PDB file of C-alpha atoms in Angstrom:
ATOM      1  CA  MET A 224       0.000   0.000   0.000  1.00  0.00           C
ATOM      2  CA  ALA A 225       1.313   3.431  -0.869  1.00  0.00           C
ATOM      3  CA  GLU A 226       2.297   5.485   2.141  1.00  0.00           C
ATOM      4  CA  THR A 227       0.056   8.306   0.970  1.00  0.00           C
ATOM      5  CA  GLY A 228      -3.053   6.112   1.232  1.00  0.00           C
ATOM      6  CA  SER A 229      -5.263   5.360   4.190  1.00  0.00           C
ATOM      7  CA  SER A 230      -4.248   2.378   6.320  1.00  0.00           C
ATOM      8  CA  VAL A 231      -7.812   1.848   7.543  1.00  0.00           C
ATOM      9  CA  PRO A 232      -8.696  -1.241   5.446  1.00  0.00           C
ATOM     10  CA  ARG A 233      -5.285  -2.788   6.166  1.00  0.00           C
ATOM     11  CA  ARG A 234      -5.737  -2.298   9.899  1.00  0.00           C
ATOM     12  CA  GLN A 235      -9.250  -3.708   9.818  1.00  0.00           C
ATOM     13  CA  LEU A 236      -8.049  -6.692   7.805  1.00  0.00           C
ATOM     14  CA  GLY A 237      -5.358  -7.419  10.380  1.00  0.00           C
ATOM     15  CA  ARG A 238      -7.835  -7.148  13.241  1.00  0.00           C
ATOM     16  CA  LEU A 239     -10.338  -9.499  11.607  1.00  0.00           C
ATOM     17  CA  LEU A 240      -7.662 -12.053  10.715  1.00  0.00           C
ATOM     18  CA  ARG A 241      -6.414 -12.034  14.300  1.00  0.00           C
ATOM     19  CA  GLN A 242      -9.961 -12.562  15.575  1.00  0.00           C
ATOM     20  CA  ALA A 243     -10.502 -15.408  13.099  1.00  0.00           C
ATOM     21  CA  ARG A 244      -7.287 -17.109  14.207  1.00  0.00           C
ATOM     22  CA  GLU A 245      -8.150 -16.787  17.884  1.00  0.00           C
ATOM     23  CA  GLU A 246     -11.685 -18.080  17.330  1.00  0.00           C
ATOM     24  CA  ALA A 247     -10.201 -21.079  15.532  1.00  0.00           C
ATOM     25  CA  GLY A 248      -8.063 -21.774  18.603  1.00  0.00           C
ATOM     26  CA  ILE A 249      -4.782 -21.443  16.700  1.00  0.00           C
ATOM     27  CA  ASN A 250      -1.930 -19.579  18.351  1.00  0.00           C
ATOM     28  CA  LEU A 251       0.358 -17.201  16.469  1.00  0.00           C
ATOM     29  CA  GLU A 252       3.302 -19.618  16.430  1.00  0.00           C
ATOM     30  CA  ALA A 253       1.245 -22.507  15.032  1.00  0.00           C
ATOM     31  CA  ALA A 254      -0.283 -20.331  12.311  1.00  0.00           C
ATOM     32  CA  ALA A 255       3.134 -19.002  11.294  1.00  0.00           C
ATOM     33  CA  THR A 256       4.560 -22.531  11.118  1.00  0.00           C
ATOM     34  CA  THR A 257       1.686 -23.873   9.013  1.00  0.00           C
ATOM     35  CA  LEU A 258       1.831 -20.911   6.615  1.00  0.00           C
ATOM     36  CA  GLU A 259       5.650 -21.088   6.537  1.00  0.00           C
ATOM     37  CA  TRP A 260       6.001 -17.494   7.668  1.00  0.00           C
ATOM     38  CA  SER A 261       8.024 -16.002  10.476  1.00  0.00           C
ATOM     39  CA  ARG A 262       6.350 -15.044  13.734  1.00  0.00           C
ATOM     40  CA  ALA A 263       7.421 -11.447  13.081  1.00  0.00           C
ATOM     41  CA  LYS A 264       5.618 -11.448   9.713  1.00  0.00           C
ATOM     42  CA  MET A 265       2.433 -12.759  11.339  1.00  0.00           C
ATOM     43  CA  TYR A 266       2.631 -10.042  13.961  1.00  0.00           C
ATOM     44  CA  ARG A 267       3.058  -7.314  11.336  1.00  0.00           C
ATOM     45  CA  LEU A 268       0.144  -8.628   9.278  1.00  0.00           C
ATOM     46  CA  GLU A 269      -2.222  -8.803  12.237  1.00  0.00           C
ATOM     47  CA  ALA A 270      -1.138  -5.346  13.402  1.00  0.00           C
ATOM     48  CA  GLY A 271      -2.022  -3.928   9.980  1.00  0.00           C
ATOM     49  CA  GLN A 272       1.546  -2.868   9.329  1.00  0.00           C
ATOM     50  CA  THR A 273       1.931  -4.785   6.068  1.00  0.00           C
ATOM     51  CA  ALA A 274      -0.342  -5.221   3.046  1.00  0.00           C
ATOM     52  CA  LEU A 275      -1.519  -8.758   2.242  1.00  0.00           C
ATOM     53  CA  ARG A 276      -1.986 -10.442  -1.111  1.00  0.00           C
ATOM     54  CA  THR A 277      -5.442 -11.860  -1.725  1.00  0.00           C
ATOM     55  CA  HIS A 278      -3.816 -15.289  -2.231  1.00  0.00           C
ATOM     56  CA  ASP A 279      -2.347 -15.146   1.282  1.00  0.00           C
ATOM     57  CA  VAL A 280      -5.679 -14.065   2.747  1.00  0.00           C
ATOM     58  CA  ASN A 281      -7.360 -17.067   1.142  1.00  0.00           C
ATOM     59  CA  LEU A 282      -4.707 -19.375   2.623  1.00  0.00           C
ATOM     60  CA  MET A 283      -5.276 -17.920   6.097  1.00  0.00           C
ATOM     61  CA  CYS A 284      -9.053 -18.217   5.749  1.00  0.00           C
ATOM     62  CA  GLN A 285      -8.705 -21.870   4.775  1.00  0.00           C
ATOM     63  CA  LEU A 286      -6.519 -22.506   7.801  1.00  0.00           C
ATOM     64  CA  TYR A 287      -8.912 -20.715  10.170  1.00  0.00           C
ATOM     65  CA  GLY A 288     -12.065 -22.185   8.620  1.00  0.00           C
ATOM     66  CA  THR A 289     -13.764 -18.805   8.084  1.00  0.00           C
ATOM     67  CA  SER A 290     -17.178 -18.609   6.454  1.00  0.00           C
ATOM     68  CA  ALA A 291     -17.572 -17.777   2.764  1.00  0.00           C
ATOM     69  CA  ASP A 292     -19.079 -14.379   3.626  1.00  0.00           C
ATOM     70  CA  LEU A 293     -16.234 -13.401   5.941  1.00  0.00           C
ATOM     71  CA  THR A 294     -13.649 -14.679   3.453  1.00  0.00           C
ATOM     72  CA  GLU A 295     -15.210 -12.434   0.798  1.00  0.00           C
ATOM     73  CA  VAL A 296     -14.922  -9.442   3.104  1.00  0.00           C
ATOM     74  CA  LEU A 297     -11.299 -10.176   4.004  1.00  0.00           C
ATOM     75  CA  VAL A 298     -10.282 -10.627   0.375  1.00  0.00           C
ATOM     76  CA  SER A 299     -12.048  -7.370  -0.518  1.00  0.00           C
ATOM     77  CA  LEU A 300     -10.210  -5.535   2.257  1.00  0.00           C
ATOM     78  CA  ALA A 301      -6.906  -6.951   0.998  1.00  0.00           C
ATOM     79  CA  ARG A 302      -7.630  -5.490  -2.445  1.00  0.00           C
ATOM     80  CA  GLU A 303      -8.630  -2.125  -0.993  1.00  0.00           C
ATOM     81  CA  SER A 304      -5.553  -1.940   1.236  1.00  0.00           C
ATOM     82  CA  LYS A 305      -3.466  -1.382  -1.887  1.00  0.00           C
ATOM     83  CA  SER A 306      -5.389   1.722  -2.937  1.00  0.00           C
ATOM     84  CA  ARG A 307      -3.683   5.102  -2.661  1.00  0.00           C
ATOM     85  CA  GLY A 308      -6.715   7.046  -1.514  1.00  0.00           C
ATOM     86  CA  TRP A 309      -9.264   4.719   0.010  1.00  0.00           C
ATOM     87  CA  TRP A 310     -12.912   5.399  -0.765  1.00  0.00           C
ATOM     88  CA  HIS A 311     -15.454   2.904   0.495  1.00  0.00           C
ATOM     89  CA  ALA A 312     -18.700   2.783  -1.504  1.00  0.00           C
ATOM     90  CA  TYR A 313     -21.078   0.570   0.432  1.00  0.00           C
ATOM     91  CA  GLY A 314     -22.196  -2.558  -1.350  1.00  0.00           C
ATOM     92  CA  GLU A 315     -19.739  -2.342  -4.222  1.00  0.00           C
ATOM     93  CA  VAL A 316     -16.383  -3.602  -3.016  1.00  0.00           C
ATOM     94  CA  VAL A 317     -17.140  -4.761   0.502  1.00  0.00           C
ATOM     95  CA  PRO A 318     -20.539  -6.518   0.836  1.00  0.00           C
ATOM     96  CA  ALA A 319     -23.386  -4.273   1.966  1.00  0.00           C
ATOM     97  CA  TRP A 320     -23.913  -6.226   5.196  1.00  0.00           C
ATOM     98  CA  PHE A 321     -20.433  -5.368   6.355  1.00  0.00           C
ATOM     99  CA  GLU A 322     -19.757  -1.803   7.434  1.00  0.00           C
ATOM    100  CA  LEU A 323     -16.113  -1.056   8.109  1.00  0.00           C
ATOM    101  CA  TYR A 324     -17.002   1.954  10.224  1.00  0.00           C
ATOM    102  CA  VAL A 325     -18.939  -0.108  12.762  1.00  0.00           C
ATOM    103  CA  GLY A 326     -15.867  -2.205  13.497  1.00  0.00           C
ATOM    104  CA  LEU A 327     -13.693   0.873  13.945  1.00  0.00           C
ATOM    105  CA  GLU A 328     -16.281   2.558  16.160  1.00  0.00           C
ATOM    106  CA  ALA A 329     -16.508  -0.502  18.403  1.00  0.00           C
ATOM    107  CA  ALA A 330     -12.702  -0.579  18.782  1.00  0.00           C
ATOM    108  CA  ALA A 331     -12.350   3.145  19.615  1.00  0.00           C
ATOM    109  CA  CYS A 332     -11.751   4.523  23.096  1.00  0.00           C
ATOM    110  CA  ASN A 333     -12.696   8.076  22.139  1.00  0.00           C
ATOM    111  CA  VAL A 334     -15.356   9.167  19.620  1.00  0.00           C
ATOM    112  CA  ARG A 335     -15.914  12.806  18.623  1.00  0.00           C
ATOM    113  CA  HIS A 336     -18.821  13.671  16.323  1.00  0.00           C
ATOM    114  CA  TYR A 337     -19.556  17.034  14.728  1.00  0.00           C
ATOM    115  CA  GLU A 338     -23.023  17.130  13.183  1.00  0.00           C
ATOM    116  CA  PRO A 339     -24.512  20.187  11.408  1.00  0.00           C
ATOM    117  CA  ASN A 340     -27.567  18.430   9.944  1.00  0.00           C
ATOM    118  CA  LEU A 341     -28.918  15.703  12.236  1.00  0.00           C
ATOM    119  CA  ILE A 342     -28.924  14.437  15.795  1.00  0.00           C
ATOM    120  CA  PRO A 343     -25.799  12.205  15.967  1.00  0.00           C
ATOM    121  CA  GLY A 344     -26.649   8.537  15.412  1.00  0.00           C
ATOM    122  CA  LEU A 345     -25.366   7.264  18.776  1.00  0.00           C
ATOM    123  CA  ILE A 346     -27.794   9.543  20.645  1.00  0.00           C
ATOM    124  CA  GLN A 347     -30.848   9.220  18.416  1.00  0.00           C
ATOM    125  CA  THR A 348     -34.148   7.744  19.592  1.00  0.00           C
ATOM    126  CA  PRO A 349     -35.731   4.920  17.549  1.00  0.00           C
ATOM    127  CA  GLU A 350     -38.488   7.249  16.336  1.00  0.00           C
ATOM    128  CA  TYR A 351     -35.960   9.808  15.114  1.00  0.00           C
ATOM    129  CA  MET A 352     -33.934   7.057  13.418  1.00  0.00           C
ATOM    130  CA  SER A 353     -37.054   5.914  11.590  1.00  0.00           C
ATOM    131  CA  ALA A 354     -37.747   9.441  10.365  1.00  0.00           C
ATOM    132  CA  VAL A 355     -34.188   9.666   9.018  1.00  0.00           C
ATOM    133  CA  PHE A 356     -34.194   6.269   7.331  1.00  0.00           C
ATOM    134  CA  GLU A 357     -37.622   6.866   5.782  1.00  0.00           C
ATOM    135  CA  THR A 358     -36.237   9.774   3.740  1.00  0.00           C
ATOM    136  CA  LYS A 359     -34.763   7.338   1.209  1.00  0.00           C
ATOM    137  CA  PRO A 360     -37.342   6.729  -1.555  1.00  0.00           C
ATOM    138  CA  GLY A 361     -38.534   3.151  -1.925  1.00  0.00           C
ATOM    139  CA  ARG A 362     -37.285   1.931   1.446  1.00  0.00           C
ATOM    140  CA  THR A 363     -39.842  -0.469   2.922  1.00  0.00           C
ATOM    141  CA  PRO A 364     -41.046  -0.413   6.554  1.00  0.00           C
ATOM    142  CA  ALA A 365     -39.213  -3.697   7.108  1.00  0.00           C
ATOM    143  CA  GLU A 366     -35.963  -2.205   5.812  1.00  0.00           C
ATOM    144  CA  VAL A 367     -36.434   0.839   8.025  1.00  0.00           C
ATOM    145  CA  ALA A 368     -37.013  -1.399  11.045  1.00  0.00           C
ATOM    146  CA  GLN A 369     -33.838  -3.335  10.268  1.00  0.00           C
ATOM    147  CA  LYS A 370     -31.820  -0.125   9.989  1.00  0.00           C
ATOM    148  CA  VAL A 371     -33.216   1.080  13.316  1.00  0.00           C
ATOM    149  CA  ALA A 372     -32.391  -2.233  15.018  1.00  0.00           C
ATOM    150  CA  LEU A 373     -28.798  -2.120  13.763  1.00  0.00           C
ATOM    151  CA  ARG A 374     -28.299   1.454  14.947  1.00  0.00           C
ATOM    152  CA  MET A 375     -29.752   0.645  18.364  1.00  0.00           C
ATOM    153  CA  GLU A 376     -27.304  -2.237  18.585  1.00  0.00           C
ATOM    154  CA  ARG A 377     -24.469   0.201  17.846  1.00  0.00           C
ATOM    155  CA  GLN A 378     -25.654   2.479  20.640  1.00  0.00           C
ATOM    156  CA  LYS A 379     -24.934  -0.239  23.213  1.00  0.00           C
ATOM    157  CA  LEU A 380     -21.234   0.567  22.990  1.00  0.00           C
ATOM    158  CA  LEU A 381     -21.856   3.756  25.021  1.00  0.00           C
ATOM    159  CA  THR A 382     -23.076   1.708  28.006  1.00  0.00           C
ATOM    160  CA  ARG A 383     -20.973  -1.424  27.712  1.00  0.00           C
ATOM    161  CA  LYS A 384     -18.867  -2.551  30.655  1.00  0.00           C
ATOM    162  CA  SER A 385     -16.189  -4.660  28.983  1.00  0.00           C
ATOM    163  CA  PRO A 386     -14.266  -3.337  27.270  1.00  0.00           C
ATOM    164  CA  ALA A 387     -14.970   0.011  28.873  1.00  0.00           C
ATOM    165  CA  ALA A 388     -17.358   2.251  26.964  1.00  0.00           C
ATOM    166  CA  PRO A 389     -15.606   4.903  24.862  1.00  0.00           C
ATOM    167  CA  GLN A 390     -15.674   8.576  25.707  1.00  0.00           C
ATOM    168  CA  PHE A 391     -18.201  10.211  23.394  1.00  0.00           C
ATOM    169  CA  ALA A 392     -18.428  13.918  22.618  1.00  0.00           C
ATOM    170  CA  ALA A 393     -20.873  15.512  20.198  1.00  0.00           C
ATOM    171  CA  ILE A 394     -21.208  19.005  18.808  1.00  0.00           C
ATOM    172  CA  VAL A 395     -24.678  19.576  17.379  1.00  0.00           C
ATOM    173  CA  ASP A 396     -25.532  22.660  15.352  1.00  0.00           C
ATOM    174  CA  GLU A 397     -28.441  24.548  16.909  1.00  0.00           C
ATOM    175  CA  SER A 398     -30.236  24.567  13.560  1.00  0.00           C
ATOM    176  CA  VAL A 399     -30.724  20.798  13.972  1.00  0.00           C
ATOM    177  CA  LEU A 400     -32.748  21.450  17.118  1.00  0.00           C
ATOM    178  CA  HIS A 401     -35.101  23.666  15.150  1.00  0.00           C
ATOM    179  CA  ARG A 402     -35.685  20.988  12.521  1.00  0.00           C
ATOM    180  CA  PRO A 403     -38.233  18.672  14.180  1.00  0.00           C
ATOM    181  CA  ILE A 404     -39.715  15.438  12.925  1.00  0.00           C
ATOM    182  CA  SER A 405     -43.465  15.438  12.271  1.00  0.00           C
ATOM    183  CA  ASP A 406     -44.444  13.536  15.426  1.00  0.00           C
ATOM    184  CA  VAL A 407     -44.345  16.187  18.165  1.00  0.00           C
ATOM    185  CA  GLU A 408     -44.277  13.662  21.012  1.00  0.00           C
ATOM    186  CA  ALA A 409     -41.434  11.766  19.365  1.00  0.00           C
ATOM    187  CA  TRP A 410     -39.512  15.001  18.778  1.00  0.00           C
ATOM    188  CA  ARG A 411     -39.961  16.021  22.380  1.00  0.00           C
ATOM    189  CA  ALA A 412     -38.683  12.607  23.442  1.00  0.00           C
ATOM    190  CA  GLN A 413     -35.619  13.029  21.213  1.00  0.00           C
ATOM    191  CA  LEU A 414     -34.765  16.398  22.737  1.00  0.00           C
ATOM    192  CA  ALA A 415     -35.194  14.953  26.223  1.00  0.00           C
ATOM    193  CA  TYR A 416     -32.969  12.026  25.294  1.00  0.00           C
ATOM    194  CA  LEU A 417     -30.201  14.443  24.324  1.00  0.00           C
ATOM    195  CA  VAL A 418     -30.257  15.871  27.832  1.00  0.00           C
ATOM    196  CA  ASN A 419     -30.604  12.514  29.577  1.00  0.00           C
ATOM    197  CA  ALA A 420     -27.847  10.813  27.588  1.00  0.00           C
ATOM    198  CA  ALA A 421     -25.445  13.612  28.460  1.00  0.00           C
ATOM    199  CA  GLN A 422     -25.794  12.780  32.176  1.00  0.00           C
ATOM    200  CA  ALA A 423     -23.555   9.740  31.664  1.00  0.00           C
ATOM    201  CA  THR A 424     -19.959  10.333  32.706  1.00  0.00           C
ATOM    202  CA  ASN A 425     -18.622   9.263  29.295  1.00  0.00           C
ATOM    203  CA  ILE A 426     -20.958  11.427  27.192  1.00  0.00           C
ATOM    204  CA  LYS A 427     -20.701  15.159  26.507  1.00  0.00           C
ATOM    205  CA  VAL A 428     -23.006  17.133  24.235  1.00  0.00           C
ATOM    206  CA  ARG A 429     -22.528  20.748  23.203  1.00  0.00           C
ATOM    207  CA  VAL A 430     -24.688  22.911  20.960  1.00  0.00           C
ATOM    208  CA  LEU A 431     -23.112  25.249  18.428  1.00  0.00           C
ATOM    209  CA  PRO A 432     -25.285  28.420  18.521  1.00  0.00           C
ATOM    210  CA  ARG A 433     -26.920  29.748  15.382  1.00  0.00           C
ATOM    211  CA  THR A 434     -25.276  33.083  16.145  1.00  0.00           C
ATOM    212  CA  VAL A 435     -21.871  31.628  15.254  1.00  0.00           C
ATOM    213  CA  GLY A 436     -21.007  32.723  11.720  1.00  0.00           C
ATOM    214  CA  PRO A 437     -18.976  30.847   9.106  1.00  0.00           C
ATOM    215  CA  HIS A 438     -16.280  28.701  10.696  1.00  0.00           C
ATOM    216  CA  ARG A 439     -13.556  26.268   9.641  1.00  0.00           C
ATOM    217  CA  ALA A 440     -15.924  23.306   9.378  1.00  0.00           C
ATOM    218  CA  SER A 441     -18.556  25.155   7.355  1.00  0.00           C
ATOM    219  CA  VAL A 442     -17.261  23.736   4.076  1.00  0.00           C
ATOM    220  CA  ALA A 443     -16.544  20.267   5.459  1.00  0.00           C
ATOM    221  CA  GLY A 444     -19.865  19.047   6.820  1.00  0.00           C
ATOM    222  CA  ALA A 445     -20.285  16.305   9.420  1.00  0.00           C
ATOM    223  CA  PHE A 446     -17.312  14.219  10.555  1.00  0.00           C
ATOM    224  CA  VAL A 447     -16.362  11.711  13.236  1.00  0.00           C
ATOM    225  CA  MET A 448     -12.943  11.362  14.850  1.00  0.00           C
ATOM    226  CA  LEU A 449     -11.951   7.997  16.315  1.00  0.00           C
ATOM    227  CA  ASP A 450      -9.040   7.412  18.704  1.00  0.00           C
ATOM    228  CA  PHE A 451      -7.892   3.916  19.630  1.00  0.00           C
ATOM    229  CA  PRO A 452      -6.326   2.425  22.768  1.00  0.00           C
ATOM    230  CA  ALA A 453      -2.989   0.665  22.967  1.00  0.00           C
ATOM    231  CA  LYS A 454      -3.374  -3.073  23.644  1.00  0.00           C
ATOM    232  CA  GLY A 455      -0.630  -4.821  25.546  1.00  0.00           C
ATOM    233  CA  THR A 456       2.624  -4.311  23.708  1.00  0.00           C
ATOM    234  CA  ARG A 457       0.798  -3.235  20.542  1.00  0.00           C
ATOM    235  CA  PRO A 458       0.855   0.525  19.925  1.00  0.00           C
ATOM    236  CA  ALA A 459      -2.437   2.343  19.501  1.00  0.00           C
ATOM    237  CA  GLU A 460      -3.793   2.398  15.972  1.00  0.00           C
ATOM    238  CA  PRO A 461      -3.650   5.797  14.242  1.00  0.00           C
ATOM    239  CA  SER A 462      -6.568   8.123  14.907  1.00  0.00           C
ATOM    240  CA  THR A 463      -9.018   8.127  12.017  1.00  0.00           C
ATOM    241  CA  VAL A 464     -11.412  10.720  10.591  1.00  0.00           C
ATOM    242  CA  TYR A 465     -14.620   9.429   9.002  1.00  0.00           C
ATOM    243  CA  SER A 466     -17.140  11.291   6.879  1.00  0.00           C
ATOM    244  CA  GLU A 467     -19.834  10.116   4.518  1.00  0.00           C
ATOM    245  CA  SER A 468     -21.813  11.325   1.538  1.00  0.00           C
ATOM    246  CA  LEU A 469     -24.819  10.057  -0.403  1.00  0.00           C
ATOM    247  CA  THR A 470     -22.664   7.555  -2.300  1.00  0.00           C
ATOM    248  CA  GLY A 471     -19.976   6.421   0.105  1.00  0.00           C
ATOM    249  CA  SER A 472     -17.641   7.264   2.948  1.00  0.00           C
ATOM    250  CA  ILE A 473     -14.057   8.384   3.281  1.00  0.00           C
ATOM    251  CA  TYR A 474     -11.491   7.474   5.925  1.00  0.00           C
ATOM    252  CA  LEU A 475      -8.483   9.692   6.660  1.00  0.00           C
ATOM    253  CA  ASP A 476      -5.616   8.734   8.955  1.00  0.00           C
ATOM    254  CA  ARG A 477      -2.515  10.522   7.724  1.00  0.00           C
ATOM    255  CA  PRO A 478      -1.114  12.634  10.609  1.00  0.00           C
ATOM    256  CA  SER A 479      -1.558  15.913   8.712  1.00  0.00           C
ATOM    257  CA  GLU A 480      -5.203  15.081   7.953  1.00  0.00           C
ATOM    258  CA  VAL A 481      -6.002  14.074  11.515  1.00  0.00           C
ATOM    259  CA  GLU A 482      -4.259  17.169  12.867  1.00  0.00           C
ATOM    260  CA  THR A 483      -6.346  19.430  10.626  1.00  0.00           C
ATOM    261  CA  TYR A 484      -9.612  17.908  11.805  1.00  0.00           C
ATOM    262  CA  SER A 485      -8.447  17.857  15.416  1.00  0.00           C
ATOM    263  CA  SER A 486      -7.712  21.582  15.206  1.00  0.00           C
ATOM    264  CA  VAL A 487     -11.159  22.210  13.685  1.00  0.00           C
ATOM    265  CA  TRP A 488     -12.764  20.169  16.459  1.00  0.00           C
ATOM    266  CA  GLU A 489     -11.045  22.208  19.163  1.00  0.00           C
ATOM    267  CA  THR A 490     -12.243  25.417  17.486  1.00  0.00           C
ATOM    268  CA  LEU A 491     -15.839  24.182  17.311  1.00  0.00           C
ATOM    269  CA  TRP A 492     -15.724  22.910  20.902  1.00  0.00           C
ATOM    270  CA  SER A 493     -14.656  26.346  22.126  1.00  0.00           C
ATOM    271  CA  LEU A 494     -17.324  28.113  20.027  1.00  0.00           C
ATOM    272  CA  ALA A 495     -20.113  25.837  21.255  1.00  0.00           C
ATOM    273  CA  LEU A 496     -22.125  26.430  24.415  1.00  0.00           C
ATOM    274  CA  ASP A 497     -20.759  24.505  27.377  1.00  0.00           C
ATOM    275  CA  GLU A 498     -22.598  21.395  28.535  1.00  0.00           C
ATOM    276  CA  ARG A 499     -24.785  23.158  31.098  1.00  0.00           C
ATOM    277  CA  ALA A 500     -25.792  25.975  28.737  1.00  0.00           C
ATOM    278  CA  SER A 501     -26.480  23.410  26.015  1.00  0.00           C
ATOM    279  CA  GLU A 502     -28.817  21.506  28.347  1.00  0.00           C
ATOM    280  CA  ASP A 503     -30.619  24.741  29.214  1.00  0.00           C
ATOM    281  CA  LEU A 504     -31.110  25.518  25.531  1.00  0.00           C
ATOM    282  CA  VAL A 505     -32.539  22.085  24.805  1.00  0.00           C
ATOM    283  CA  ALA A 506     -34.794  22.312  27.876  1.00  0.00           C
ATOM    284  CA  ALA A 507     -36.139  25.642  26.615  1.00  0.00           C
ATOM    285  CA  LEU A 508     -36.893  24.088  23.245  1.00  0.00           C
ATOM    286  CA  ILE A 509     -38.751  21.224  24.930  1.00  0.00           C
ATOM    287  CA  LYS A 510     -40.866  23.775  26.782  1.00  0.00           C
ATOM    288  CA  GLU A 511     -41.672  25.462  23.486  1.00  0.00           C
ATOM    289  CA  THR A 512     -43.162  22.211  22.171  1.00  0.00           C
ATOM    290  CA  TYR A 513     -45.728  22.374  24.983  1.00  0.00           C
ATOM    291  CA  ASP A 514     -46.468  26.071  24.404  1.00  0.00           C
ATOM    292  CA  ASP A 515     -47.121  25.682  20.673  1.00  0.00           C
TER     293      ASP A 515
END
């Protein structure tokens, strides 16, 4: 993989191969011996430090007895890990049922989400999720329900005990809070959930006031920053920036890219109302729903 490209698919490939090996009950030494590789090479591959050929991935999958679906995903990731600039279009290269982002999110110890258009997904209510998913033409009620169930499953990471839940911080543009869904009761419940969720010690929510003029993120749109923990002797994986569009999603992890977004985040965090003032604003908006 070219050094200028994202290492995200390579890192995810290494993580999934390590999980597959462990689930098969094969230790690192035994796998290296069977594949006729050095232990050091196995370590580098599983740490996402080295690109893998699709042929080698198939050999490892045969050894570990992985399913056909998972093998397809791993081979696809091996192909993508050689790309210079990695763009993931759902359902085209990696099967639609597999979302790379979900795996990264679950592995993160710190998640920061800037959202100028919607309530962030990890703090949405089911009713709000449904309203969002229903905006796609032709989506059936059953498909909407499936999307909602998957997102609710993702939300469990904020309350999990082991591994410890990640720290989650969200900056929500005030304009989002003035863009209700049609069901008034459901909208009121969503606003209340914003306040209630933020009572958890690992969750912080700030509102960026409408009075704030153009800022550094104005041309960028929504983004998520993911930081990862070190595990044992393994160094922490590089922080990753994720953003999506109508046709796909992009992952950035070069130091200069992450630094740019980190700087923008700090600017937005300082411009936003603090947590207490943000709660007061949301509470006032809830009251307005009763006065209307």
